[in-house]
Amino acid sequence: MRIAFIGLGNMGAPMARNLIKAGNELNLFDLNQAVLAELAELGGQISTSPRDAAANSDLVITMLPAAQHVRSVYLSEDGVLAGVRAGTPVLDCSTIDPQTARDVSRAAAAKEVDMGDAPVSGGTGGAAAGTLTFMVGATPALFAAFKPVLEQMGRNIVHCGEVGTGQIAKICNNLLLGISMIGVSEAMALGNALGIDTQVLAGIINSSTGRCWSSDTYNPWPGIIETAPASRGYTGGFGAELMLKDLGLATEAARQAHQPVILGAVAQQLYQAMSLRGDGGKDFSAIVEGYRKKEG
Ligand code: NAD
C-alpha cells in the first residue's frame, strides 16, 4: 500500500518507520529535512509538499503539533486537499480540538474525501514499539479501511464514534492525567516532608485506594520507578508544554460546552507556572518540583 505520511516528529517518525517495516511504500513530507533524509534511507519517498505526498497515495496520515498546523497542511494551496484523489481515506493523528477536526473533515467531504481523527496515547516509547492506542473518530467505513494499517503502529485500536470523538476521548483522558499527576505529587511530597520513606509510601499507595498510573507506572518522585522520567532528571517522556496544550484544549472545549472543569483549570495554571519558570521542556511529572525544597 502507498501511504502519505506528513509530520515526522517525535511521534510521526517512529510511526512511519513501523509502516515501512511492515512493507508499505511511504510518501513523506515534513519541514525538517534531516528527518526526511533519515527515513528516505529506509526506503521512503520524499515529497515536495503535502499536496504532492497525497496526490499519488492510497491513504493519507498526518501527525502534526497543533490545530493551526493541521489547518495549514490540509487547507492551504499546497495542502493535502488540493492533491488527494476523491475516495482516498484520510486520518489525522495529531491531538487538536474536536471542532477543528470536524471543520477540516467537512472541507474534505466537499472533495469526496472521508477524513477522520485518531489521536494516540502511549508516548514516544509506544510509537517506537508499535504499541500505541488509537482513539478513532470516523465513519464505520473509514474505521474499517484504516484498522489494519493502525494495527501496524498500535495495539489498541478503538472506534470512539463519529468524527471528533477521538479528540474528545484524548482530551478527557489527558485532563484526568494532568490532575492525577498533581495529586500524586502532593501526596508524595507531603509524606516526604512528614518523614516517611518515599519508597514505603509509594508501595502503600500502589496497593491501596490512591493507586493510579501516575503513582504506579510514572511516579513523579525520583527513584521510585526506575523507568519513569523522574528517575532520569525528567528528560524524555511527555513534555509539560504538551500537557499544557492538552489542558488548554480541555478547558476550551469545556467552556464551549458550558461544563465546569474546576480541577482541570487549576491544573492548567500549575503547568502554566511551570512553563513560565522555564521548565516546559521537562517531562510533565516534574510538576512535583513545585512541592519540594530545592536541594543545596
Ligand atoms: P513534534 O513537534 O516532535 O513533531 C511535529 C512534526 O510536525 C515536526 O517534525 C514538524 O517539523 C512537523 N511539522 C510542523 N508543521 C508542519 C507543516 N506545516 N508541514 C509539515 N510538517 C510540519 O510533535 P510530536 O511529539 O511528534 O507530537 C505530534 C502530535 O502528537 C501532537 O499533537 C502531540 O500532542 C501528540 N502526542 C504526542 C505525544 C508525545 O509523547 N510526544 C504523545 C501522544 C500524542
mmCIF file of C-alpha atoms and ligand atoms in Angstrom, residues 6-12 29-32 63-66 69 72-73 93-95 120-121 123-124 170 237-238 242 245-246, ligand 1:
data_model
loop_
_atom_site.group_PDB
_atom_site.id
_atom_site.type_symbol
_atom_site.label_atom_id
_atom_site.label_comp_id
_atom_site.label_asym_id
_atom_site.label_seq_id
_atom_site.Cartn_x
_atom_site.Cartn_y
_atom_site.Cartn_z
ATOM 1 C CA ILE A 6 3.029 14.056 6.888
ATOM 2 C CA GLY A 7 4.561 15.254 10.185
ATOM 3 C CA LEU A 8 7.577 13.177 11.168
ATOM 4 C CA GLY A 9 8.487 14.424 14.650
ATOM 5 C CA ASN A 10 8.986 12.557 17.930
ATOM 6 C CA MET A 11 5.838 10.517 17.274
ATOM 7 C CA GLY A 12 5.439 10.584 13.491
ATOM 8 C CA PHE A 29 6.627 15.224 3.972
ATOM 9 C CA ASP A 30 7.924 17.366 6.859
ATOM 10 C CA LEU A 31 9.546 20.803 7.184
ATOM 11 C CA ASN A 32 12.568 19.137 8.785
ATOM 12 C CA MET A 63 0.854 13.702 12.797
ATOM 13 C CA LEU A 64 1.311 17.429 13.482
ATOM 14 C CA PRO A 65 1.839 19.534 16.612
ATOM 15 C CA ALA A 66 -1.403 21.556 16.890
ATOM 16 C CA HIS A 69 -0.585 23.123 11.582
ATOM 17 C CA SER A 72 -2.451 24.680 7.068
ATOM 18 C CA VAL A 73 -1.335 21.183 5.973
ATOM 19 C CA CYS A 93 -3.464 11.558 14.369
ATOM 20 C CA SER A 94 -2.483 14.929 15.925
ATOM 21 C CA THR A 95 -4.020 15.978 19.257
ATOM 22 C CA VAL A 120 -2.902 8.430 20.169
ATOM 23 C CA SER A 121 -1.674 7.587 23.639
ATOM 24 C CA GLY A 123 4.058 8.250 24.059
ATOM 25 C CA THR A 124 7.282 8.035 22.072
ATOM 26 C CA LYS A 170 -7.999 12.035 24.191
ATOM 27 C CA GLY A 237 8.557 11.270 28.103
ATOM 28 C CA PHE A 238 5.685 13.721 27.712
ATOM 29 C CA LEU A 242 2.300 19.367 25.516
ATOM 30 C CA LYS A 245 -1.624 22.358 25.339
ATOM 31 C CA ASP A 246 -3.952 19.427 26.095
HETATM 32 P P1 NAD B 1 6.831 17.099 17.235
HETATM 33 O O1 NAD B 1 6.851 18.568 17.447
HETATM 34 O O2 NAD B 1 8.004 16.269 17.676
HETATM 35 O O3 NAD B 1 6.607 16.778 15.666
HETATM 36 C C1 NAD B 1 5.789 17.507 14.809
HETATM 37 C C2 NAD B 1 6.369 17.423 13.397
HETATM 38 O O4 NAD B 1 5.491 18.142 12.516
HETATM 39 C C3 NAD B 1 7.748 18.087 13.280
HETATM 40 O O5 NAD B 1 8.646 17.198 12.637
HETATM 41 C C4 NAD B 1 7.486 19.326 12.430
HETATM 42 O O6 NAD B 1 8.571 19.670 11.592
HETATM 43 C C5 NAD B 1 6.284 18.871 11.604
HETATM 44 N N1 NAD B 1 5.529 19.992 11.055
HETATM 45 C C6 NAD B 1 5.101 21.118 11.671
HETATM 46 N N2 NAD B 1 4.432 21.898 10.796
HETATM 47 C C7 NAD B 1 4.461 21.257 9.601
HETATM 48 C C8 NAD B 1 3.962 21.565 8.322
HETATM 49 N N3 NAD B 1 3.304 22.702 8.073
HETATM 50 N N4 NAD B 1 4.178 20.675 7.326
HETATM 51 C C9 NAD B 1 4.840 19.515 7.561
HETATM 52 N N5 NAD B 1 5.339 19.171 8.758
HETATM 53 C C10 NAD B 1 5.147 20.039 9.773
HETATM 54 O O7 NAD B 1 5.485 16.578 17.932
HETATM 55 P P2 NAD B 1 5.162 15.084 18.427
HETATM 56 O O8 NAD B 1 5.684 14.877 19.800
HETATM 57 O O9 NAD B 1 5.517 14.152 17.335
HETATM 58 O O10 NAD B 1 3.569 15.190 18.583
HETATM 59 C C11 NAD B 1 2.700 15.175 17.471
HETATM 60 C C12 NAD B 1 1.275 15.171 17.995
HETATM 61 O O11 NAD B 1 1.048 14.001 18.786
HETATM 62 C C13 NAD B 1 0.926 16.374 18.883
HETATM 63 O O12 NAD B 1 -0.369 16.805 18.594
HETATM 64 C C14 NAD B 1 1.037 15.800 20.301
HETATM 65 O O13 NAD B 1 0.201 16.485 21.219
HETATM 66 C C15 NAD B 1 0.574 14.378 20.087
HETATM 67 N N6 NAD B 1 1.119 13.405 21.051
HETATM 68 C C16 NAD B 1 2.425 13.446 21.461
HETATM 69 C C17 NAD B 1 2.883 12.519 22.372
HETATM 70 C C18 NAD B 1 4.329 12.539 22.849
HETATM 71 O O14 NAD B 1 4.624 11.834 23.818
HETATM 72 N N7 NAD B 1 5.215 13.272 22.199
HETATM 73 C C19 NAD B 1 2.033 11.528 22.869
HETATM 74 C C20 NAD B 1 0.714 11.472 22.408
HETATM 75 C C21 NAD B 1 0.270 12.412 21.500
#
